[in-house]
Short mmCIF file of N, CA, C and O in Angstrom, two decimals:
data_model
loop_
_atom_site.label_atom_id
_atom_site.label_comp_id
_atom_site.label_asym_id
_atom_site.label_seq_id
_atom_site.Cartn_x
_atom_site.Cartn_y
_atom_site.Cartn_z
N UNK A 575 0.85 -1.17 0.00
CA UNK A 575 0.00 0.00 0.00
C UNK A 575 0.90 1.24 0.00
O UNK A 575 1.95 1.16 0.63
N UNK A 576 0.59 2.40 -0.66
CA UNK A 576 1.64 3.25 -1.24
C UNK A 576 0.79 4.64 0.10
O UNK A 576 -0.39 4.57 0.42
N UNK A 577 1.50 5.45 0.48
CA UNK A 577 1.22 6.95 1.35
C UNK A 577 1.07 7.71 0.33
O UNK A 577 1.72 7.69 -0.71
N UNK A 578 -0.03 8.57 0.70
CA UNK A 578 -0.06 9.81 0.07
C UNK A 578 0.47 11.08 0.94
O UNK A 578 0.02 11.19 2.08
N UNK A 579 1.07 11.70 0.64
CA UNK A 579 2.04 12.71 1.56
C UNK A 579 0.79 14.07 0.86
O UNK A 579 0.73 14.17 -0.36
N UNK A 580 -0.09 15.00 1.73
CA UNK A 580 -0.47 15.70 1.83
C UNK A 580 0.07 17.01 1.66
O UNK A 580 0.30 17.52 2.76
N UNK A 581 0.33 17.66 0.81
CA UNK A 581 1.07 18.96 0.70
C UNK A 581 0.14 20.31 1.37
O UNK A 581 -1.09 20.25 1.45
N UNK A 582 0.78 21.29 1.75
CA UNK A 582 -0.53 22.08 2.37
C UNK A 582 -0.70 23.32 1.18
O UNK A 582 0.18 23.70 0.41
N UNK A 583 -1.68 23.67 1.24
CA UNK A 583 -2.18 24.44 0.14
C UNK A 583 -2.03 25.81 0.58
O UNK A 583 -1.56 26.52 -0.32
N UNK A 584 -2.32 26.55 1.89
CA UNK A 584 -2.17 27.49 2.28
C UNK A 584 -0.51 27.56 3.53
O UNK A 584 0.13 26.58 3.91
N UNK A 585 -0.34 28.44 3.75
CA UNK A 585 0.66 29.06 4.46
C UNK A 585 -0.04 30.08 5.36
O UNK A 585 -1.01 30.73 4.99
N UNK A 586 0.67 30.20 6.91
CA UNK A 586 0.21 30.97 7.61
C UNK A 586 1.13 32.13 7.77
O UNK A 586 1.99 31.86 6.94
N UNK A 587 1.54 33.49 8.45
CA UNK A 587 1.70 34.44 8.42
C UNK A 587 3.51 33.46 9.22
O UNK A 587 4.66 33.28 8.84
N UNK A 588 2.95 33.24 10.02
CA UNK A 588 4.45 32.83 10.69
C UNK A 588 5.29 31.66 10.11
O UNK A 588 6.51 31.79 10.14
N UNK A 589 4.71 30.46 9.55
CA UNK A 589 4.95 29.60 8.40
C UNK A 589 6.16 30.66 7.09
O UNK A 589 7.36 30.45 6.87
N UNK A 590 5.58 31.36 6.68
CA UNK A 590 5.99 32.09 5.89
C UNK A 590 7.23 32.88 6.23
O UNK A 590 8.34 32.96 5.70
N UNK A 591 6.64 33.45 7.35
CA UNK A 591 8.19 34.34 8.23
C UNK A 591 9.20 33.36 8.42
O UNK A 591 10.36 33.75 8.27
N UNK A 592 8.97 31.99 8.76
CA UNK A 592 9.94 30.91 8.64
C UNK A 592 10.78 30.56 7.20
O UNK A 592 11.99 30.44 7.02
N UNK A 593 9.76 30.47 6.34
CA UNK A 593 10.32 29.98 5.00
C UNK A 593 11.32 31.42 4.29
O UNK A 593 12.21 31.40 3.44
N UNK A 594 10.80 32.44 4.98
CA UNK A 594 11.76 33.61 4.32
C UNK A 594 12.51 34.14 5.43
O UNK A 594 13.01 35.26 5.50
N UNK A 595 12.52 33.31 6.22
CA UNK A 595 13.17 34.14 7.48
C UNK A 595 13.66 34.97 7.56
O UNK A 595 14.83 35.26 7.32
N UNK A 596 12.29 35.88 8.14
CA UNK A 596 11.98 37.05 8.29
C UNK A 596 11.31 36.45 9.91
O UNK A 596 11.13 35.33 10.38
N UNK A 597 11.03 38.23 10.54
CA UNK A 597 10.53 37.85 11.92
C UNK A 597 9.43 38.20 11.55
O UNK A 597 9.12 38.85 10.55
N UNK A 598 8.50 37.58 12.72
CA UNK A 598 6.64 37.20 12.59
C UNK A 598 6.41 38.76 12.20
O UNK A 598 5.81 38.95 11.14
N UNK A 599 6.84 39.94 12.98
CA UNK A 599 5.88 41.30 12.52
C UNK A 599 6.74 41.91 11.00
O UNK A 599 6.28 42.42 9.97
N UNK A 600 7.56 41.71 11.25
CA UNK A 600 8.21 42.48 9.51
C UNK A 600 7.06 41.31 8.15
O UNK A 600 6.44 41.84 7.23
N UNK A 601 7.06 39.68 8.43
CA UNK A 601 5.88 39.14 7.70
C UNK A 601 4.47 39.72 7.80
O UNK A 601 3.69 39.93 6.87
N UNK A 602 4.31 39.92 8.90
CA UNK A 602 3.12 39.98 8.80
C UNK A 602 3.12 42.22 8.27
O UNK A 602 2.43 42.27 7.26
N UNK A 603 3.58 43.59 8.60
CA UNK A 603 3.72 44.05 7.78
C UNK A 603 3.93 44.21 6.30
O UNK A 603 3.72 45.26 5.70
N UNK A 604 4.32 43.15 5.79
CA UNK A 604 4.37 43.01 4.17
C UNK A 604 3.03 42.81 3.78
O UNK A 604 2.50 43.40 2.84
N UNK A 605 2.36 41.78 4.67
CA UNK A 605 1.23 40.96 4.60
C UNK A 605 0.05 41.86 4.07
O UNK A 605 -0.63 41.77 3.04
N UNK A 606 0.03 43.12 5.55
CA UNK A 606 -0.88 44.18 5.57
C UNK A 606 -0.95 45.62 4.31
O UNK A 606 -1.80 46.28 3.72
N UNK A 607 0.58 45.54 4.44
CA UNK A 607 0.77 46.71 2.87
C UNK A 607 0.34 45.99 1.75
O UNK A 607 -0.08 46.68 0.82
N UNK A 608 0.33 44.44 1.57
CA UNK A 608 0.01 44.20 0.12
C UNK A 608 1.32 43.46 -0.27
O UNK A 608 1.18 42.30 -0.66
N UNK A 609 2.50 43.95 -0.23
CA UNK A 609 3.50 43.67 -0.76
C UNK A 609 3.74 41.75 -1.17
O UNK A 609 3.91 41.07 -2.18
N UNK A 610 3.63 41.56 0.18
CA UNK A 610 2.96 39.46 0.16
C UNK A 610 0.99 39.32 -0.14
O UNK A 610 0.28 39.76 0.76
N UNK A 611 0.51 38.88 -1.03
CA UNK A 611 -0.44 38.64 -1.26
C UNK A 611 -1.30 38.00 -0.02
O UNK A 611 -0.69 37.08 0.53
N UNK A 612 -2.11 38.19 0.33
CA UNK A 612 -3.02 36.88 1.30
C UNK A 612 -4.68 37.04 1.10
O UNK A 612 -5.36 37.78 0.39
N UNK A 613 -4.85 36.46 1.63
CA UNK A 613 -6.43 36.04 1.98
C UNK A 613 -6.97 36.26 3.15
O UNK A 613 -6.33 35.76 4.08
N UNK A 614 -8.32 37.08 3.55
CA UNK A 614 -8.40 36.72 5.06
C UNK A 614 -9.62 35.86 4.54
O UNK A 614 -10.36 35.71 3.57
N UNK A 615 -9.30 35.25 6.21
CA UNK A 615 -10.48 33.72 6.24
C UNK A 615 -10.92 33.91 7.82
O UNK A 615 -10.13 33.64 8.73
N UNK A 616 -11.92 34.27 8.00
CA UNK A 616 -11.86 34.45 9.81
C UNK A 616 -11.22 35.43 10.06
O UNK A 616 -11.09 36.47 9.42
N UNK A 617 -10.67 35.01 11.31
CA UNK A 617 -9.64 35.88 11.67
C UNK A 617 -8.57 35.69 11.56
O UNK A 617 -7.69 36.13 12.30
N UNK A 618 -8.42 35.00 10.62
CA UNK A 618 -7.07 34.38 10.08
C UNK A 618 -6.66 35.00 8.51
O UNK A 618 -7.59 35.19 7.72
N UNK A 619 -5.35 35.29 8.14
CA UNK A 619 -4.51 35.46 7.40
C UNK A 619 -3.87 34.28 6.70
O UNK A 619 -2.91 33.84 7.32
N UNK A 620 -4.19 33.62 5.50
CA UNK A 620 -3.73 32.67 4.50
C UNK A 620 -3.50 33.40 3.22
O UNK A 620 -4.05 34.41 2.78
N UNK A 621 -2.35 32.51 2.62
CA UNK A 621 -1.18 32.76 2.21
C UNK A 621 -0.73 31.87 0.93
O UNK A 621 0.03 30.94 1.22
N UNK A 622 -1.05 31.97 -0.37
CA UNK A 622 -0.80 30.67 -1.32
C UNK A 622 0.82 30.82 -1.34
O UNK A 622 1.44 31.87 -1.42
N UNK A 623 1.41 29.32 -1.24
CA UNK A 623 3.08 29.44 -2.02
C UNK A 623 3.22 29.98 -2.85
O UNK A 623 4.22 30.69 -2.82
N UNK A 624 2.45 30.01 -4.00
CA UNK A 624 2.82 30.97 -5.32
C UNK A 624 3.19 32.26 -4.89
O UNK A 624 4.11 32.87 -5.44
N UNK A 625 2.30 32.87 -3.59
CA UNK A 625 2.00 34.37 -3.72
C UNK A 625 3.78 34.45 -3.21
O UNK A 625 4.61 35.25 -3.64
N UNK A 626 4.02 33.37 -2.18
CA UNK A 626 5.53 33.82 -1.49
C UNK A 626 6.41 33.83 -2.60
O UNK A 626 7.40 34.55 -2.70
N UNK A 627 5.99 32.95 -3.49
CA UNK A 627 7.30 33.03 -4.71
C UNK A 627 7.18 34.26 -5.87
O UNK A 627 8.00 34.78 -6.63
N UNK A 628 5.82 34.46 -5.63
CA UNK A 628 6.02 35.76 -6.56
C UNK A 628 6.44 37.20 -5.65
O UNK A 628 6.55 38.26 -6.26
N UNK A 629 6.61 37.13 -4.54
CA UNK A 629 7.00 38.41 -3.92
C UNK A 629 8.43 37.93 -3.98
O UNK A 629 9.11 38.96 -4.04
N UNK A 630 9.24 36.88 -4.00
CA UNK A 630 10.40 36.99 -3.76
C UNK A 630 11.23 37.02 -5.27
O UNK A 630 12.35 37.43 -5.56
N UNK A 631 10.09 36.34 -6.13
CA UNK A 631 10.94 37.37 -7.51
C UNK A 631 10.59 38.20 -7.95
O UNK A 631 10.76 38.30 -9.16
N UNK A 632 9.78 39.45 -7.12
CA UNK A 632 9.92 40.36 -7.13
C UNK A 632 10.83 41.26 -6.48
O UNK A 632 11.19 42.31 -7.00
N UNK A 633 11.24 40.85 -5.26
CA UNK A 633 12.15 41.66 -4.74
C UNK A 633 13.71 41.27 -5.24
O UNK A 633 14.70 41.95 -4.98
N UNK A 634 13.73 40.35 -5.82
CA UNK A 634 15.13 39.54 -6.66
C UNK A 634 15.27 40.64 -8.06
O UNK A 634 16.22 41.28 -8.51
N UNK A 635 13.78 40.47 -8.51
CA UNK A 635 14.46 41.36 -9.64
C UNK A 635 14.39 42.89 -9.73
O UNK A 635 14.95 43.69 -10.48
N UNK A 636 13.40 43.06 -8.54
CA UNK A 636 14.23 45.08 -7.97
C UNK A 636 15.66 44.81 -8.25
O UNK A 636 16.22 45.08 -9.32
N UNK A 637 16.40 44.07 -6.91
CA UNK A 637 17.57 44.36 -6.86
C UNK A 637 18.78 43.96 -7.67
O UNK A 637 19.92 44.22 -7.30
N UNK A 638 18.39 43.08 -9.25
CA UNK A 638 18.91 43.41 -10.01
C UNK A 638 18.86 44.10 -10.73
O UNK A 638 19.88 44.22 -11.40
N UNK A 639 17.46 45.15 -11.14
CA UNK A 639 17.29 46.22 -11.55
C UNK A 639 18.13 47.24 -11.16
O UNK A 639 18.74 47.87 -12.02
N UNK A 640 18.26 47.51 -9.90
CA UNK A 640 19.16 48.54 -8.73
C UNK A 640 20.27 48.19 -8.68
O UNK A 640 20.72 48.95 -7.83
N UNK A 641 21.47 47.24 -9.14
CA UNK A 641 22.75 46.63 -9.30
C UNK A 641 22.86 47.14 -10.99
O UNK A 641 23.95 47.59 -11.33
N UNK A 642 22.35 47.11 -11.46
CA UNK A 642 22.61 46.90 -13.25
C UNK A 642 22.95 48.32 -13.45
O UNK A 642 23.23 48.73 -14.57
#
């Protein structure tokens, strides 16, 4: 019998501050300006992986914009 390994679909505010380690309030400021995409759900703040990967090639290609 084979496992299915469950991937998670959303990301939470501190999840995220982990994966970009960053601290919980500088994440969660990005969160609130817009800059990181999210969702509110409740009183909760969710977070797609895509959105983290598109803020971080965004800030990748500022700063090769600003080097060049």
């Amino acid at each position: 019998m084979s496992m299915t390994v469950i991937q998670p679909k959303w990301h939470n505010t501190a999840e995220v501050a982990a994966l970009l380690g960053f601290g919980l309030s500088k994440t969660k400021m990005l969160v609130l300006t817009g800059e990181i995409r999210s969702v509110k759900i409740g009183r909760n703040r969710r977070i797609l992986p895509d959105w983290v990967d598109d803020y971080v090639q965004r800030v990748t290609s500022e700063a090769e914009e600003v080097s060049a």
